[in-house]
Amino acid sequence: LALDGFTELTALCTLPEYRGGGLGEMLLRRVGERIVSEGDTPFLHAYASNERAIALYRRMGFIRRADVAHMIWKRSPGRSGP
């Protein structure tokens, strides 16, 4: 997602067996620095339950800006139209 002046940091993941070694922070920092060097502001999102990721983002200087609710819509069984 790219908005005027902002670029989203998304899908940056570390395998469970490699967590805690600083790889996620290094990756996030590198990508974020590139976004800043291009004149944009990096932003990201996380599920509220992802406390470990949120703690990393806060350590790196990100601040919480908004809470967003999302819903998953499913078609009723047997319905074919909108």
mmCIF file with all atom_site columns, C-alpha atoms in Angstrom:
data_model
loop_
_atom_site.group_PDB
_atom_site.id
_atom_site.type_symbol
_atom_site.label_atom_id
_atom_site.label_alt_id
_atom_site.label_comp_id
_atom_site.label_asym_id
_atom_site.label_entity_id
_atom_site.label_seq_id
_atom_site.pdbx_PDB_ins_code
_atom_site.Cartn_x
_atom_site.Cartn_y
_atom_site.Cartn_z
_atom_site.occupancy
_atom_site.B_iso_or_equiv
_atom_site.pdbx_formal_charge
_atom_site.auth_seq_id
_atom_site.auth_comp_id
_atom_site.auth_asym_id
_atom_site.auth_atom_id
_atom_site.pdbx_PDB_model_num
ATOM 1  C CA . LEU A 1 1  ? 0.000   0.000   0.000  1.00 0.00 ? 1  LEU A CA 1
ATOM 2  C CA . ALA A 1 2  ? 1.406   3.374   -0.982 1.00 0.00 ? 2  ALA A CA 1
ATOM 3  C CA . LEU A 1 3  ? -0.299  6.636   -0.146 1.00 0.00 ? 3  LEU A CA 1
ATOM 4  C CA . ASP A 1 4  ? 0.925   10.072  -1.119 1.00 0.00 ? 4  ASP A CA 1
ATOM 5  C CA . GLY A 1 5  ? 4.080   10.519  0.989  1.00 0.00 ? 5  GLY A CA 1
ATOM 6  C CA . PHE A 1 6  ? 3.744   7.188   2.807  1.00 0.00 ? 6  PHE A CA 1
ATOM 7  C CA . THR A 1 7  ? 4.791   3.612   2.024  1.00 0.00 ? 7  THR A CA 1
ATOM 8  C CA . GLU A 1 8  ? 3.628   0.564   3.939  1.00 0.00 ? 8  GLU A CA 1
ATOM 9  C CA . LEU A 1 9  ? 6.082   -1.908  5.437  1.00 0.00 ? 9  LEU A CA 1
ATOM 10 C CA . THR A 1 10 ? 4.297   -5.228  5.050  1.00 0.00 ? 10 THR A CA 1
ATOM 11 C CA . ALA A 1 11 ? 4.901   -8.982  5.038  1.00 0.00 ? 11 ALA A CA 1
ATOM 12 C CA . LEU A 1 12 ? 8.289   -8.742  6.742  1.00 0.00 ? 12 LEU A CA 1
ATOM 13 C CA . CYS A 1 13 ? 8.543   -11.985 8.690  1.00 0.00 ? 13 CYS A CA 1
ATOM 14 C CA . THR A 1 14 ? 11.090  -14.035 10.603 1.00 0.00 ? 14 THR A CA 1
ATOM 15 C CA . LEU A 1 15 ? 10.829  -17.804 10.920 1.00 0.00 ? 15 LEU A CA 1
ATOM 16 C CA . PRO A 1 16 ? 10.116  -18.856 14.514 1.00 0.00 ? 16 PRO A CA 1
ATOM 17 C CA . GLU A 1 17 ? 13.472  -20.599 14.892 1.00 0.00 ? 17 GLU A CA 1
ATOM 18 C CA . TYR A 1 18 ? 15.304  -17.357 14.006 1.00 0.00 ? 18 TYR A CA 1
ATOM 19 C CA . ARG A 1 19 ? 13.332  -14.961 16.206 1.00 0.00 ? 19 ARG A CA 1
ATOM 20 C CA . GLY A 1 20 ? 15.097  -13.024 18.922 1.00 0.00 ? 20 GLY A CA 1
ATOM 21 C CA . GLY A 1 21 ? 18.368  -12.679 17.005 1.00 0.00 ? 21 GLY A CA 1
ATOM 22 C CA . GLY A 1 22 ? 17.787  -9.214  15.591 1.00 0.00 ? 22 GLY A CA 1
ATOM 23 C CA . LEU A 1 23 ? 17.050  -10.288 12.015 1.00 0.00 ? 23 LEU A CA 1
ATOM 24 C CA . GLY A 1 24 ? 13.545  -8.820  11.971 1.00 0.00 ? 24 GLY A CA 1
ATOM 25 C CA . GLU A 1 25 ? 14.793  -5.494  13.283 1.00 0.00 ? 25 GLU A CA 1
ATOM 26 C CA . MET A 1 26 ? 17.614  -5.423  10.739 1.00 0.00 ? 26 MET A CA 1
ATOM 27 C CA . LEU A 1 27 ? 15.218  -6.140  7.867  1.00 0.00 ? 27 LEU A CA 1
ATOM 28 C CA . LEU A 1 28 ? 12.670  -3.590  9.082  1.00 0.00 ? 28 LEU A CA 1
ATOM 29 C CA . ARG A 1 29 ? 15.385  -0.961  9.543  1.00 0.00 ? 29 ARG A CA 1
ATOM 30 C CA . ARG A 1 30 ? 16.877  -1.510  6.067  1.00 0.00 ? 30 ARG A CA 1
ATOM 31 C CA . VAL A 1 31 ? 13.545  -1.336  4.284  1.00 0.00 ? 31 VAL A CA 1
ATOM 32 C CA . GLY A 1 32 ? 12.448  1.640   6.385  1.00 0.00 ? 32 GLY A CA 1
ATOM 33 C CA . GLU A 1 33 ? 15.676  3.519   5.642  1.00 0.00 ? 33 GLU A CA 1
ATOM 34 C CA . ARG A 1 34 ? 15.158  2.965   1.929  1.00 0.00 ? 34 ARG A CA 1
ATOM 35 C CA . ILE A 1 35 ? 11.624  4.354   2.128  1.00 0.00 ? 35 ILE A CA 1
ATOM 36 C CA . VAL A 1 36 ? 12.886  7.422   4.012  1.00 0.00 ? 36 VAL A CA 1
ATOM 37 C CA . SER A 1 37 ? 15.718  7.917   1.490  1.00 0.00 ? 37 SER A CA 1
ATOM 38 C CA . GLU A 1 38 ? 13.076  8.045   -1.243 1.00 0.00 ? 38 GLU A CA 1
ATOM 39 C CA . GLY A 1 39 ? 11.274  10.843  0.604  1.00 0.00 ? 39 GLY A CA 1
ATOM 40 C CA . ASP A 1 40 ? 8.364   8.858   2.044  1.00 0.00 ? 40 ASP A CA 1
ATOM 41 C CA . THR A 1 41 ? 7.340   7.992   5.583  1.00 0.00 ? 41 THR A CA 1
ATOM 42 C CA . PRO A 1 42 ? 7.153   4.267   6.403  1.00 0.00 ? 42 PRO A CA 1
ATOM 43 C CA . PHE A 1 43 ? 4.088   2.911   8.158  1.00 0.00 ? 43 PHE A CA 1
ATOM 44 C CA . LEU A 1 44 ? 2.876   -0.551  9.135  1.00 0.00 ? 44 LEU A CA 1
ATOM 45 C CA . HIS A 1 45 ? 0.061   -2.402  10.798 1.00 0.00 ? 45 HIS A CA 1
ATOM 46 C CA . ALA A 1 46 ? -0.243  -5.303  13.217 1.00 0.00 ? 46 ALA A CA 1
ATOM 47 C CA . TYR A 1 47 ? -2.976  -7.290  14.863 1.00 0.00 ? 47 TYR A CA 1
ATOM 48 C CA . ALA A 1 48 ? -3.497  -6.043  18.414 1.00 0.00 ? 48 ALA A CA 1
ATOM 49 C CA . SER A 1 49 ? -2.750  -9.574  19.641 1.00 0.00 ? 49 SER A CA 1
ATOM 50 C CA . ASN A 1 50 ? 0.728   -9.564  18.034 1.00 0.00 ? 50 ASN A CA 1
ATOM 51 C CA . GLU A 1 51 ? 2.424   -8.174  21.121 1.00 0.00 ? 51 GLU A CA 1
ATOM 52 C CA . ARG A 1 52 ? 5.916   -9.252  20.119 1.00 0.00 ? 52 ARG A CA 1
ATOM 53 C CA . ALA A 1 53 ? 5.776   -7.379  16.798 1.00 0.00 ? 53 ALA A CA 1
ATOM 54 C CA . ILE A 1 54 ? 4.246   -4.315  18.433 1.00 0.00 ? 54 ILE A CA 1
ATOM 55 C CA . ALA A 1 55 ? 7.035   -4.281  21.040 1.00 0.00 ? 55 ALA A CA 1
ATOM 56 C CA . LEU A 1 56 ? 9.628   -4.365  18.228 1.00 0.00 ? 56 LEU A CA 1
ATOM 57 C CA . TYR A 1 57 ? 7.904   -1.554  16.350 1.00 0.00 ? 57 TYR A CA 1
ATOM 58 C CA . ARG A 1 58 ? 7.803   0.605   19.495 1.00 0.00 ? 58 ARG A CA 1
ATOM 59 C CA . ARG A 1 59 ? 11.497  -0.048  20.237 1.00 0.00 ? 59 ARG A CA 1
ATOM 60 C CA . MET A 1 60 ? 12.248  1.136   16.717 1.00 0.00 ? 60 MET A CA 1
ATOM 61 C CA . GLY A 1 61 ? 10.365  4.402   17.218 1.00 0.00 ? 61 GLY A CA 1
ATOM 62 C CA . PHE A 1 62 ? 7.045   3.673   15.555 1.00 0.00 ? 62 PHE A CA 1
ATOM 63 C CA . ILE A 1 63 ? 4.041   5.165   17.325 1.00 0.00 ? 63 ILE A CA 1
ATOM 64 C CA . ARG A 1 64 ? 0.469   3.921   17.429 1.00 0.00 ? 64 ARG A CA 1
ATOM 65 C CA . ARG A 1 65 ? -1.733  6.138   15.294 1.00 0.00 ? 65 ARG A CA 1
ATOM 66 C CA . ALA A 1 66 ? -5.071  4.355   15.030 1.00 0.00 ? 66 ALA A CA 1
ATOM 67 C CA . ASP A 1 67 ? -7.032  1.224   15.825 1.00 0.00 ? 67 ASP A CA 1
ATOM 68 C CA . VAL A 1 68 ? -8.669  -0.326  12.791 1.00 0.00 ? 68 VAL A CA 1
ATOM 69 C CA . ALA A 1 69 ? -11.394 -2.940  12.826 1.00 0.00 ? 69 ALA A CA 1
ATOM 70 C CA . HIS A 1 70 ? -11.798 -5.275  9.913  1.00 0.00 ? 70 HIS A CA 1
ATOM 71 C CA . MET A 1 71 ? -14.418 -7.834  9.162  1.00 0.00 ? 71 MET A CA 1
ATOM 72 C CA . ILE A 1 72 ? -14.436 -10.972 7.084  1.00 0.00 ? 72 ILE A CA 1
ATOM 73 C CA . TRP A 1 73 ? -17.509 -11.354 4.932  1.00 0.00 ? 73 TRP A CA 1
ATOM 74 C CA . LYS A 1 74 ? -18.647 -14.779 3.835  1.00 0.00 ? 74 LYS A CA 1
ATOM 75 C CA . ARG A 1 75 ? -21.311 -15.737 1.375  1.00 0.00 ? 75 ARG A CA 1
ATOM 76 C CA . SER A 1 76 ? -24.227 -17.645 2.875  1.00 0.00 ? 76 SER A CA 1
ATOM 77 C CA . PRO A 1 77 ? -24.251 -21.301 1.806  1.00 0.00 ? 77 PRO A CA 1
ATOM 78 C CA . GLY A 1 78 ? -26.315 -21.762 -1.359 1.00 0.00 ? 78 GLY A CA 1
ATOM 79 C CA . ARG A 1 79 ? -26.278 -18.077 -2.382 1.00 0.00 ? 79 ARG A CA 1
ATOM 80 C CA . SER A 1 80 ? -24.720 -17.182 -5.696 1.00 0.00 ? 80 SER A CA 1
ATOM 81 C CA . GLY A 1 81 ? -25.363 -13.437 -5.950 1.00 0.00 ? 81 GLY A CA 1
ATOM 82 C CA . PRO A 1 82 ? -24.305 -10.359 -3.969 1.00 0.00 ? 82 PRO A CA 1
#
